[in-house]
Amino acid sequence: MEQVFSYIIGLGAAVMMPIIFTVLGLCIGIKFGKALNCGLKVGVGFVGLSVITALLTSSLGPALNSVVDIYNLQLKVFDMGWPAAAAVAYNTAVGAFIIPVCLGVNIVLLLLKGTRTVNIDLWNYWHFAFIGAVVYFASGSLLWGFFAAIICYIITLVIADMTADKFQTFYKDMEGISIPQPFCAGFAPFAWIINKVLDKIPGMEKLEIDAEGLKKKFGLLGEPLFLGVVVGIAIGCLTCTSGEEIVDKIPYILGLGIKMGAVMELIPRVTVLFIEGLKPISDATRELIARKFKGAEGLSIGMSPALVIGHPTTLVVSLLLIPVTLFLAVVLPGNEFLPLASLAGMFYVFPLVLPYTKGNVVKTFIVGLVVIVLALFMVTNLAPEFTKAAQDVYANTGDAAVAIPQGFEGGSLDFAGSPLAWVIFQCSYNLKWVGAGVLSLATIGLVIWNRVKIINDQKAAEGMN
C-alpha cells in the first residue's frame, strides 16, 4: 500500500490533477473532450507554477546562501523546504493510508452533515500525513499518528466551511470553492482576531490600502513587478562586501532583480489557467447537486490554494516579508531556524487571510508578521521530532530530499510552521491522554457547531425557495 501511494504521489500534482479532474468531469456529466481540456489546463497551471517556483528558488536561494555566509547568519535548524516535509509525510505507514482514510472521514462527515466540503485536493493530503508522521515517530505509536492526522483533517474541513463564504465573496470566479489546506487554514483564526483588533485602533481606517490603491498612491512603485525588481536588486547588493564588488556584479544584481520581478508578474498569469480549468467543473458540480440531491445545496469543492496565490496583495506582502523574515530569524532570541528554501512557500500563508483583511496591504502585512514570528518559534520547537522522522525516512529510502547536513537539525516553514500542526503535536505527544481528550472534545464541538450551521443554512435556503 505504501508503494502504491508513493507511486501515485510521485506522479506529482501536474499529473494527478488532470486525471482527477477528467474523471470528476465525466462523473458529473461533462463530455470527455471538455473534461479532459479542464483537467489539462489545471495540470498545465501546476506545471507553470512549479516552473515559476523553481525560478524563485534557483535565483533567490544562492543569493540568500551568500548573504548567510557573508554575515555568518547560519542557525542550527537547517531549512529542508516542503519537499522534505512531503517525503517524511508519504514515506511512512501513516502516509501510505492517509488518502483512503481521509476520504472515508470526508464521506462520513458529508453524510452526517458535519461538513459541506468535498476535498478533492489529494496532492495536499501530505499535510495531514506530515503531522501524523511526526507524532508517529515521536511517540512510536501508529495509532497516535493516525489520531493526529485525522483530527487535523476534520478541523481543516470545518475551517474550510467557516471561511468558504468569505473566500468566495472576496475572490472572483471562486463560487463553490473552499480551501481545505491545513497550512492556510491554521492562519485564518489569527487573521480574524488580528483584523478585529486593528479595526479598533483609531486612524487605522486611513490605512485602508489594497493592491489597487497601492498602485494609485505610489504609481510604478506600488506594482508587484517593480517591487520584485527592487527587492531582487537589494538582495543582490547584500551578496557584495564592497562598492567595487557591487560594480563588478551589476549584471548578476540586475538579473536577480528581473527574475524576482518575473516571478511577481508570472504567478497571477499562471493562476488564470487554474480558474479556466476549474470553473466548468465547479459549475457542473453545483448544477448536479441542485438537481439530484435535495437539501445538499451549499456543498463546496475543496481545492488547492494555488488557485489564488496570484492576488496582488499576496504577492506584495509575501515579497516584503522575505527580507523581514530573514532579519527576524537572526535577531529573535530563542529562534534557531533560518528560513531559506521555505521562503518560496510564503505565498501560501495568505489565501485565507485576505478575505478577512479584505486585501488591505497594511493589515495583511501585520497578520503575516505575527504569524511568521510564531512560525519561526514553532519550527524551532518541532525541529528535534522533524529531524528524527527525516533521519528514519532517509535511512530507509535514501531520499536526498530528507538528508540533513551533519551538525544540524531539520525544519521547514511549510506546515511545520503552522499553528494547527504545532497545537495538535503538543496535545497528541506532550500532553498525551489529557491533550487527546481536549482535542477530541474541541473537534467534536466544532463539528456539531458546523452541523447546526449547515442545517440552519439549508432551512433558510428552502424557506427562500
Short mmCIF file of C-alpha atoms in Angstrom, two decimals:
data_model
loop_
_atom_site.label_atom_id
_atom_site.label_comp_id
_atom_site.label_asym_id
_atom_site.label_seq_id
_atom_site.Cartn_x
_atom_site.Cartn_y
_atom_site.Cartn_z
CA MET A 1 0.00 0.00 0.00
CA GLU A 2 2.85 2.35 0.87
CA GLN A 3 4.48 1.68 -2.52
CA VAL A 4 1.20 2.21 -4.36
CA PHE A 5 0.50 5.59 -2.82
CA SER A 6 4.14 6.64 -3.01
CA TYR A 7 3.96 5.94 -6.74
CA ILE A 8 0.70 7.88 -7.11
CA ILE A 9 2.02 10.86 -5.17
CA GLY A 10 5.29 10.60 -7.06
CA LEU A 11 3.38 11.47 -10.21
CA GLY A 12 3.08 14.99 -8.82
CA ALA A 13 0.17 17.43 -8.85
CA ALA A 14 0.73 18.25 -12.54
CA VAL A 15 -0.11 14.64 -13.49
CA MET A 16 -2.55 13.77 -10.71
CA MET A 17 -4.84 16.78 -11.11
CA PRO A 18 -5.60 16.34 -14.84
CA ILE A 19 -6.54 12.71 -14.16
CA ILE A 20 -8.68 13.62 -11.13
CA PHE A 21 -10.48 16.47 -12.89
CA THR A 22 -11.06 14.49 -16.09
CA VAL A 23 -12.61 11.62 -14.16
CA LEU A 24 -14.60 14.04 -11.99
CA GLY A 25 -15.85 15.86 -15.09
CA LEU A 26 -17.04 12.61 -16.64
CA CYS A 27 -18.76 11.59 -13.40
CA ILE A 28 -20.77 14.82 -13.27
CA GLY A 29 -21.86 14.60 -16.90
CA ILE A 30 -19.34 16.75 -18.77
CA LYS A 31 -18.34 15.45 -22.20
CA PHE A 32 -14.96 13.75 -22.39
CA GLY A 33 -13.31 16.39 -24.57
CA LYS A 34 -14.35 19.26 -22.31
CA ALA A 35 -13.49 17.34 -19.13
CA LEU A 36 -10.03 16.49 -20.49
CA ASN A 37 -9.49 20.12 -21.52
CA CYS A 38 -10.37 21.27 -17.99
CA GLY A 39 -8.06 18.72 -16.42
CA LEU A 40 -5.18 19.59 -18.73
CA LYS A 41 -5.50 23.31 -18.01
CA VAL A 42 -5.29 22.63 -14.28
CA GLY A 43 -2.27 20.38 -14.88
CA VAL A 44 -0.57 23.00 -17.04
CA GLY A 45 -1.28 25.53 -14.29
CA PHE A 46 0.61 23.34 -11.80
CA VAL A 47 3.49 22.92 -14.26
CA GLY A 48 3.66 26.70 -14.75
CA LEU A 49 3.57 27.28 -11.01
CA SER A 50 6.35 24.72 -10.48
CA VAL A 51 8.50 26.41 -13.12
CA ILE A 52 8.00 29.83 -11.52
CA THR A 53 8.67 28.47 -8.04
CA ALA A 54 11.83 26.79 -9.33
CA LEU A 55 12.89 30.13 -10.84
CA LEU A 56 12.34 31.81 -7.49
CA THR A 57 14.22 29.11 -5.60
CA SER A 58 17.13 28.82 -8.04
CA SER A 59 17.55 32.61 -8.20
CA LEU A 60 16.92 33.57 -4.60
CA GLY A 61 18.46 30.50 -2.92
CA PRO A 62 22.12 31.02 -3.91
CA ALA A 63 21.84 34.76 -3.20
CA LEU A 64 20.46 34.16 0.29
CA ASN A 65 23.09 31.49 0.94
CA SER A 66 25.75 34.05 0.05
CA VAL A 67 24.21 36.56 2.46
CA VAL A 68 24.18 33.87 5.18
CA ASP A 69 27.86 33.12 4.61
CA ILE A 70 28.97 36.76 4.40
CA TYR A 71 27.22 37.83 7.58
CA ASN A 72 27.59 34.49 9.39
CA LEU A 73 23.85 34.12 9.91
CA GLN A 74 23.69 30.31 9.96
CA LEU A 75 21.49 28.86 12.72
CA LYS A 76 21.37 25.25 13.87
CA VAL A 77 17.99 24.29 12.31
CA PHE A 78 18.54 23.65 8.60
CA ASP A 79 15.69 24.63 6.25
CA MET A 80 14.64 21.48 4.37
CA GLY A 81 11.75 23.05 2.43
CA TRP A 82 8.41 21.44 1.59
CA PRO A 83 9.89 18.52 -0.47
CA ALA A 84 11.44 17.16 2.72
CA ALA A 85 8.20 17.57 4.65
CA ALA A 86 6.26 15.79 1.88
CA ALA A 87 8.85 12.99 1.76
CA VAL A 88 8.58 12.50 5.52
CA ALA A 89 4.79 12.52 5.20
CA TYR A 90 4.36 9.93 2.48
CA ASN A 91 7.26 7.55 3.19
CA THR A 92 5.67 6.31 6.39
CA ALA A 93 2.87 3.95 7.38
CA VAL A 94 0.68 6.99 8.10
CA GLY A 95 1.30 8.42 4.64
CA ALA A 96 0.59 5.07 2.97
CA PHE A 97 -3.00 5.05 4.17
CA ILE A 98 -3.71 8.76 4.53
CA ILE A 99 -5.65 9.19 1.27
CA PRO A 100 -8.23 6.40 1.78
CA VAL A 101 -8.56 7.18 5.49
CA CYS A 102 -9.17 10.90 4.93
CA LEU A 103 -11.54 10.29 2.02
CA GLY A 104 -13.51 7.94 4.27
CA VAL A 105 -13.65 10.57 7.03
CA ASN A 106 -14.79 13.17 4.48
CA ILE A 107 -17.63 10.91 3.25
CA VAL A 108 -18.81 10.16 6.80
CA LEU A 109 -18.85 13.86 7.69
CA LEU A 110 -20.75 14.70 4.49
CA LEU A 111 -23.38 12.06 5.31
CA LEU A 112 -23.67 13.39 8.87
CA LYS A 113 -23.79 16.99 7.59
CA GLY A 114 -20.70 17.74 9.63
CA THR A 115 -19.07 19.41 6.64
CA ARG A 116 -20.06 20.78 3.25
CA THR A 117 -16.59 20.50 1.69
CA VAL A 118 -15.77 17.70 -0.76
CA ASN A 119 -11.99 17.68 -0.53
CA ILE A 120 -10.52 16.52 -3.85
CA ASP A 121 -7.18 18.27 -3.34
CA LEU A 122 -5.43 14.90 -2.95
CA TRP A 123 -1.96 16.33 -3.55
CA ASN A 124 -2.12 18.40 -0.36
CA TYR A 125 -3.14 15.40 1.75
CA TRP A 126 0.58 15.22 2.55
CA HIS A 127 -0.02 17.99 5.11
CA PHE A 128 -2.23 15.65 7.15
CA ALA A 129 0.23 12.80 6.70
CA PHE A 130 3.06 15.05 7.87
CA ILE A 131 1.66 15.85 11.29
CA GLY A 132 0.66 12.20 11.67
CA ALA A 133 4.16 11.05 10.72
CA VAL A 134 5.90 13.43 13.12
CA VAL A 135 3.65 12.33 16.01
CA TYR A 136 4.20 8.69 14.99
CA PHE A 137 7.99 8.97 15.08
CA ALA A 138 7.97 10.99 18.29
CA SER A 139 5.62 8.66 20.16
CA GLY A 140 6.44 5.37 18.45
CA SER A 141 2.72 4.71 18.12
CA LEU A 142 0.96 4.39 14.77
CA LEU A 143 -2.41 4.95 16.46
CA TRP A 144 -1.29 8.32 17.84
CA GLY A 145 -0.05 9.23 14.37
CA PHE A 146 -3.40 8.48 12.74
CA PHE A 147 -5.22 10.24 15.57
CA ALA A 148 -3.25 13.44 14.91
CA ALA A 149 -3.74 13.21 11.14
CA ILE A 150 -7.50 12.63 11.38
CA ILE A 151 -8.00 15.41 13.95
CA CYS A 152 -6.07 17.78 11.67
CA TYR A 153 -8.22 16.72 8.70
CA ILE A 154 -11.53 17.25 10.48
CA ILE A 155 -10.56 20.65 11.89
CA THR A 156 -9.33 21.72 8.46
CA LEU A 157 -12.66 20.74 6.85
CA VAL A 158 -14.54 22.79 9.44
CA ILE A 159 -12.29 25.82 8.89
CA ALA A 160 -12.79 25.41 5.13
CA ASP A 161 -16.55 25.59 5.71
CA MET A 162 -16.23 28.57 8.06
CA THR A 163 -14.15 30.53 5.56
CA ALA A 164 -15.93 29.41 2.36
CA ASP A 165 -18.44 32.27 2.16
CA LYS A 166 -15.83 34.97 2.74
CA PHE A 167 -13.41 33.24 0.39
CA GLN A 168 -15.96 33.05 -2.42
CA THR A 169 -17.07 36.65 -1.86
CA PHE A 170 -13.56 38.10 -1.84
CA TYR A 171 -12.04 36.13 -4.72
CA LYS A 172 -13.85 36.48 -8.01
CA ASP A 173 -14.76 33.35 -10.01
CA MET A 174 -14.38 31.15 -6.93
CA GLU A 175 -18.06 30.33 -6.38
CA GLY A 176 -18.49 26.85 -4.93
CA ILE A 177 -14.82 26.55 -3.90
CA SER A 178 -13.29 26.20 -0.43
CA ILE A 179 -9.67 25.73 0.72
CA PRO A 180 -9.18 22.67 2.98
CA GLN A 181 -5.40 23.00 3.14
CA PRO A 182 -4.26 22.97 6.78
CA PHE A 183 -1.26 25.28 6.36
CA CYS A 184 -3.57 28.05 5.09
CA ALA A 185 -6.38 27.11 7.47
CA GLY A 186 -4.16 27.46 10.52
CA PHE A 187 -3.71 31.18 9.89
CA ALA A 188 -7.41 32.05 9.36
CA PRO A 189 -8.21 32.41 13.11
CA PHE A 190 -5.24 34.78 13.51
CA ALA A 191 -6.47 36.84 10.57
CA TRP A 192 -9.94 37.12 12.13
CA ILE A 193 -8.65 38.08 15.61
CA ILE A 194 -5.92 40.50 14.46
CA ASN A 195 -8.25 42.17 11.97
CA LYS A 196 -10.81 42.74 14.76
CA VAL A 197 -8.12 44.31 16.96
CA LEU A 198 -6.80 46.52 14.16
CA ASP A 199 -10.30 47.78 13.39
CA LYS A 200 -10.49 49.22 16.92
CA ILE A 201 -7.28 51.26 16.53
CA PRO A 202 -8.05 54.95 15.84
CA GLY A 203 -6.80 56.08 12.46
CA MET A 204 -6.48 52.58 11.03
CA GLU A 205 -9.22 53.39 8.51
CA LYS A 206 -6.80 55.86 6.88
CA LEU A 207 -4.54 52.92 6.02
CA GLU A 208 -7.21 51.09 4.04
CA ILE A 209 -4.94 50.49 1.05
CA ASP A 210 -5.40 47.45 -1.15
CA ALA A 211 -3.16 46.46 -4.04
CA GLU A 212 -5.03 48.68 -6.49
CA GLY A 213 -4.87 51.58 -4.03
CA LEU A 214 -1.14 50.98 -3.69
CA LYS A 215 -0.75 51.38 -7.44
CA LYS A 216 -2.79 54.59 -7.46
CA LYS A 217 -0.92 56.05 -4.49
CA PHE A 218 2.61 55.10 -5.49
CA GLY A 219 2.27 54.50 -9.22
CA LEU A 220 5.00 52.24 -10.55
CA LEU A 221 6.41 51.81 -7.01
CA GLY A 222 3.19 50.04 -5.99
CA GLU A 223 3.35 47.43 -8.78
CA PRO A 224 4.29 43.88 -7.65
CA LEU A 225 6.51 43.67 -10.74
CA PHE A 226 8.52 46.74 -9.76
CA LEU A 227 8.68 45.73 -6.09
CA GLY A 228 10.01 42.35 -7.15
CA VAL A 229 12.77 44.03 -9.15
CA VAL A 230 13.68 46.35 -6.26
CA VAL A 231 13.79 43.56 -3.65
CA GLY A 232 15.79 41.35 -6.00
CA ILE A 233 18.36 44.12 -6.60
CA ALA A 234 18.56 44.83 -2.86
CA ILE A 235 19.25 41.17 -2.05
CA GLY A 236 21.79 41.08 -4.87
CA CYS A 237 23.61 44.05 -3.35
CA LEU A 238 23.71 42.28 0.02
CA THR A 239 25.75 39.49 -1.57
CA CYS A 240 28.57 42.01 -2.10
CA THR A 241 31.07 43.04 0.53
CA SER A 242 32.24 46.29 -1.07
CA GLY A 243 31.21 49.00 -3.51
CA GLU A 244 33.75 47.71 -6.01
CA GLU A 245 32.21 44.25 -5.90
CA ILE A 246 28.75 45.74 -6.45
CA VAL A 247 30.03 47.39 -9.64
CA ASP A 248 31.61 44.13 -10.81
CA LYS A 249 28.41 42.18 -10.14
CA ILE A 250 25.97 44.63 -11.76
CA PRO A 251 24.87 42.08 -14.42
CA TYR A 252 24.15 39.50 -11.70
CA ILE A 253 22.37 42.01 -9.44
CA LEU A 254 20.16 43.35 -12.24
CA GLY A 255 19.49 39.80 -13.44
CA LEU A 256 18.32 38.79 -9.96
CA GLY A 257 16.03 41.82 -9.87
CA ILE A 258 14.48 40.95 -13.24
CA LYS A 259 13.96 37.33 -12.19
CA MET A 260 12.23 38.38 -8.97
CA GLY A 261 10.06 40.77 -10.97
CA ALA A 262 9.26 37.96 -13.41
CA VAL A 263 8.05 35.76 -10.55
CA MET A 264 5.73 38.52 -9.32
CA GLU A 265 4.35 39.07 -12.83
CA LEU A 266 4.02 35.45 -13.94
CA ILE A 267 2.30 33.93 -10.89
CA PRO A 268 -1.05 35.73 -11.45
CA ARG A 269 -0.92 34.91 -15.15
CA VAL A 270 -0.45 31.22 -14.44
CA THR A 271 -3.24 31.07 -11.86
CA VAL A 272 -5.68 32.13 -14.60
CA LEU A 273 -5.21 28.64 -16.07
CA PHE A 274 -6.41 27.08 -12.81
CA ILE A 275 -9.57 29.15 -12.92
CA GLU A 276 -10.23 28.39 -16.60
CA GLY A 277 -9.87 24.67 -15.92
CA LEU A 278 -11.82 24.65 -12.67
CA LYS A 279 -14.82 26.84 -13.49
CA PRO A 280 -16.65 24.39 -15.83
CA ILE A 281 -16.14 21.58 -13.29
CA SER A 282 -17.37 23.77 -10.43
CA ASP A 283 -20.43 24.99 -12.34
CA ALA A 284 -21.41 21.49 -13.45
CA THR A 285 -20.96 20.10 -9.94
CA ARG A 286 -23.26 22.72 -8.40
CA GLU A 287 -25.90 22.11 -11.07
CA LEU A 288 -25.76 18.35 -10.48
CA ILE A 289 -26.06 18.76 -6.72
CA ALA A 290 -29.01 21.13 -7.05
CA ARG A 291 -30.72 18.75 -9.49
CA LYS A 292 -30.07 15.37 -7.89
CA PHE A 293 -29.60 15.94 -4.17
CA LYS A 294 -32.33 17.92 -2.50
CA GLY A 295 -31.06 19.65 0.63
CA ALA A 296 -27.41 19.29 -0.40
CA GLU A 297 -27.09 22.81 -1.74
CA GLY A 298 -24.09 24.70 -0.49
CA LEU A 299 -21.52 21.96 -0.94
CA SER A 300 -18.07 23.27 -1.83
CA ILE A 301 -15.28 21.65 -3.79
CA GLY A 302 -12.08 21.64 -1.73
CA MET A 303 -9.22 22.85 -3.88
CA SER A 304 -5.59 23.94 -3.65
CA PRO A 305 -4.79 27.49 -2.50
CA ALA A 306 -2.60 27.69 -5.62
CA LEU A 307 -5.77 28.97 -7.32
CA VAL A 308 -5.49 32.36 -5.65
CA ILE A 309 -1.85 32.95 -4.70
CA GLY A 310 -1.57 35.33 -7.65
CA HIS A 311 -3.62 38.03 -5.89
CA PRO A 312 -1.64 41.31 -5.93
CA THR A 313 -1.85 41.78 -2.14
CA THR A 314 -0.48 38.28 -1.55
CA LEU A 315 2.40 38.96 -3.93
CA VAL A 316 3.28 42.36 -2.42
CA VAL A 317 3.10 41.25 1.22
CA SER A 318 4.94 37.97 0.59
CA LEU A 319 7.72 39.83 -1.18
CA LEU A 320 8.07 42.41 1.60
CA LEU A 321 8.10 39.70 4.26
CA ILE A 322 11.02 37.80 2.73
CA PRO A 323 13.77 40.20 3.95
CA VAL A 324 11.82 40.91 7.15
CA THR A 325 11.61 37.18 7.93
CA LEU A 326 15.36 36.77 7.45
CA PHE A 327 16.05 39.70 9.78
CA LEU A 328 13.66 38.40 12.44
CA ALA A 329 15.10 34.89 12.24
CA VAL A 330 18.53 36.27 13.14
CA VAL A 331 17.55 38.71 15.90
CA LEU A 332 14.73 36.89 17.71
CA PRO A 333 16.07 35.34 20.93
CA GLY A 334 15.34 31.63 21.14
CA ASN A 335 14.83 31.12 17.41
CA GLU A 336 17.18 28.60 15.80
CA PHE A 337 15.55 28.36 12.35
CA LEU A 338 16.75 30.35 9.34
CA PRO A 339 14.21 30.01 6.50
CA LEU A 340 15.73 29.85 3.02
CA ALA A 341 14.21 27.05 0.92
CA SER A 342 10.84 27.56 2.65
CA LEU A 343 10.57 31.20 1.55
CA ALA A 344 9.11 30.06 -1.78
CA GLY A 345 6.07 28.93 0.21
CA MET A 346 5.44 32.38 1.71
CA PHE A 347 2.61 32.98 -0.78
CA TYR A 348 0.58 30.16 0.81
CA VAL A 349 0.26 31.95 4.15
CA PHE A 350 -2.30 34.42 2.81
CA PRO A 351 -5.11 32.79 0.73
CA LEU A 352 -7.44 32.62 3.77
CA VAL A 353 -6.07 35.79 5.38
CA LEU A 354 -7.08 38.18 2.59
CA PRO A 355 -10.85 37.53 2.88
CA TYR A 356 -10.68 38.87 6.46
CA THR A 357 -8.36 41.81 5.80
CA LYS A 358 -10.28 42.47 2.54
CA GLY A 359 -6.98 42.69 0.71
CA ASN A 360 -5.71 45.57 2.84
CA VAL A 361 -1.93 45.60 2.39
CA VAL A 362 -1.14 47.06 5.84
CA LYS A 363 -3.43 44.69 7.76
CA THR A 364 -2.27 41.70 5.75
CA PHE A 365 1.37 42.59 6.41
CA ILE A 366 0.71 42.86 10.16
CA VAL A 367 -1.07 39.49 10.20
CA GLY A 368 1.80 38.00 8.21
CA LEU A 369 4.37 39.48 10.58
CA VAL A 370 2.66 37.98 13.63
CA VAL A 371 2.20 34.52 12.16
CA ILE A 372 5.76 34.39 10.78
CA VAL A 373 7.21 35.23 14.21
CA LEU A 374 5.12 32.42 15.71
CA ALA A 375 6.08 30.08 12.87
CA LEU A 376 9.81 30.58 13.47
CA PHE A 377 9.47 29.50 17.10
CA MET A 378 7.17 26.60 16.23
CA VAL A 379 9.61 25.24 13.63
CA THR A 380 12.42 25.54 16.19
CA ASN A 381 10.30 23.67 18.75
CA LEU A 382 9.39 20.85 16.35
CA ALA A 383 12.91 20.51 14.91
CA PRO A 384 14.02 17.51 17.08
CA GLU A 385 10.94 15.50 16.09
CA PHE A 386 11.19 16.59 12.44
CA THR A 387 14.84 15.50 12.46
CA LYS A 388 14.02 12.11 13.95
CA ALA A 389 11.39 11.47 11.27
CA ALA A 390 13.62 12.70 8.43
CA GLN A 391 16.57 10.56 9.56
CA ASP A 392 14.40 7.44 9.71
CA VAL A 393 12.98 8.07 6.22
CA TYR A 394 16.48 8.75 4.84
CA ALA A 395 17.83 5.53 6.37
CA ASN A 396 15.06 3.51 4.71
CA THR A 397 14.76 5.28 1.36
CA GLY A 398 17.99 7.17 0.75
CA ASP A 399 15.89 10.12 -0.46
CA ALA A 400 18.24 13.10 -0.80
CA ALA A 401 15.35 15.48 -0.03
CA VAL A 402 15.44 14.42 3.63
CA ALA A 403 19.23 14.37 4.05
CA ILE A 404 20.13 16.73 6.91
CA PRO A 405 23.69 18.13 6.96
CA GLN A 406 25.83 16.86 9.81
CA GLY A 407 25.64 19.01 12.93
CA PHE A 408 22.20 20.44 12.07
CA GLU A 409 18.61 19.68 12.91
CA GLY A 410 15.95 19.80 10.20
CA GLY A 411 12.91 22.04 9.85
CA SER A 412 10.54 23.53 7.32
CA LEU A 413 8.25 26.54 7.37
CA ASP A 414 5.83 24.58 5.20
CA PHE A 415 3.34 23.20 7.72
CA ALA A 416 5.96 22.64 10.45
CA GLY A 417 5.38 26.37 11.00
CA SER A 418 1.60 26.01 11.07
CA PRO A 419 -0.18 26.77 14.37
CA LEU A 420 -2.57 23.91 13.66
CA ALA A 421 0.27 21.38 13.34
CA TRP A 422 2.02 22.68 16.44
CA VAL A 423 -1.08 22.57 18.66
CA ILE A 424 -2.04 19.08 17.51
CA PHE A 425 1.50 17.82 18.10
CA GLN A 426 1.70 19.27 21.60
CA CYS A 427 -1.67 17.83 22.57
CA SER A 428 -1.08 14.42 20.97
CA TYR A 429 2.51 13.87 22.10
CA ASN A 430 3.40 16.03 25.09
CA LEU A 431 0.01 16.12 26.84
CA LYS A 432 -0.90 12.54 25.86
CA TRP A 433 -4.37 11.48 27.04
CA VAL A 434 -5.30 14.84 28.54
CA GLY A 435 -4.34 16.60 25.33
CA ALA A 436 -6.08 13.96 23.23
CA GLY A 437 -9.23 14.43 25.28
CA VAL A 438 -9.15 18.21 24.85
CA LEU A 439 -8.51 17.85 21.10
CA SER A 440 -11.30 15.32 20.71
CA LEU A 441 -13.84 17.41 22.61
CA ALA A 442 -12.85 20.56 20.72
CA THR A 443 -13.09 18.77 17.37
CA ILE A 444 -16.46 17.19 18.17
CA GLY A 445 -17.71 20.59 19.35
CA LEU A 446 -16.58 22.22 16.10
CA VAL A 447 -18.28 19.52 14.02
CA ILE A 448 -21.56 19.84 15.98
CA TRP A 449 -21.46 23.64 15.66
CA ASN A 450 -20.76 23.30 11.95
CA ARG A 451 -23.60 20.79 11.52
CA VAL A 452 -26.09 23.11 13.21
CA LYS A 453 -24.98 25.95 10.96
CA ILE A 454 -25.25 23.80 7.82
CA ILE A 455 -28.76 22.62 8.73
CA ASN A 456 -29.90 26.18 9.54
CA ASP A 457 -28.48 27.46 6.26
CA GLN A 458 -30.28 24.71 4.34
CA LYS A 459 -33.57 25.51 6.10
CA ALA A 460 -33.13 29.18 5.30
CA ALA A 461 -32.44 28.32 1.64
CA GLU A 462 -35.54 26.11 1.47
CA GLY A 463 -37.62 28.89 3.03
CA MET A 464 -36.47 31.34 0.38
CA ASN A 465 -37.44 28.85 -2.34
#
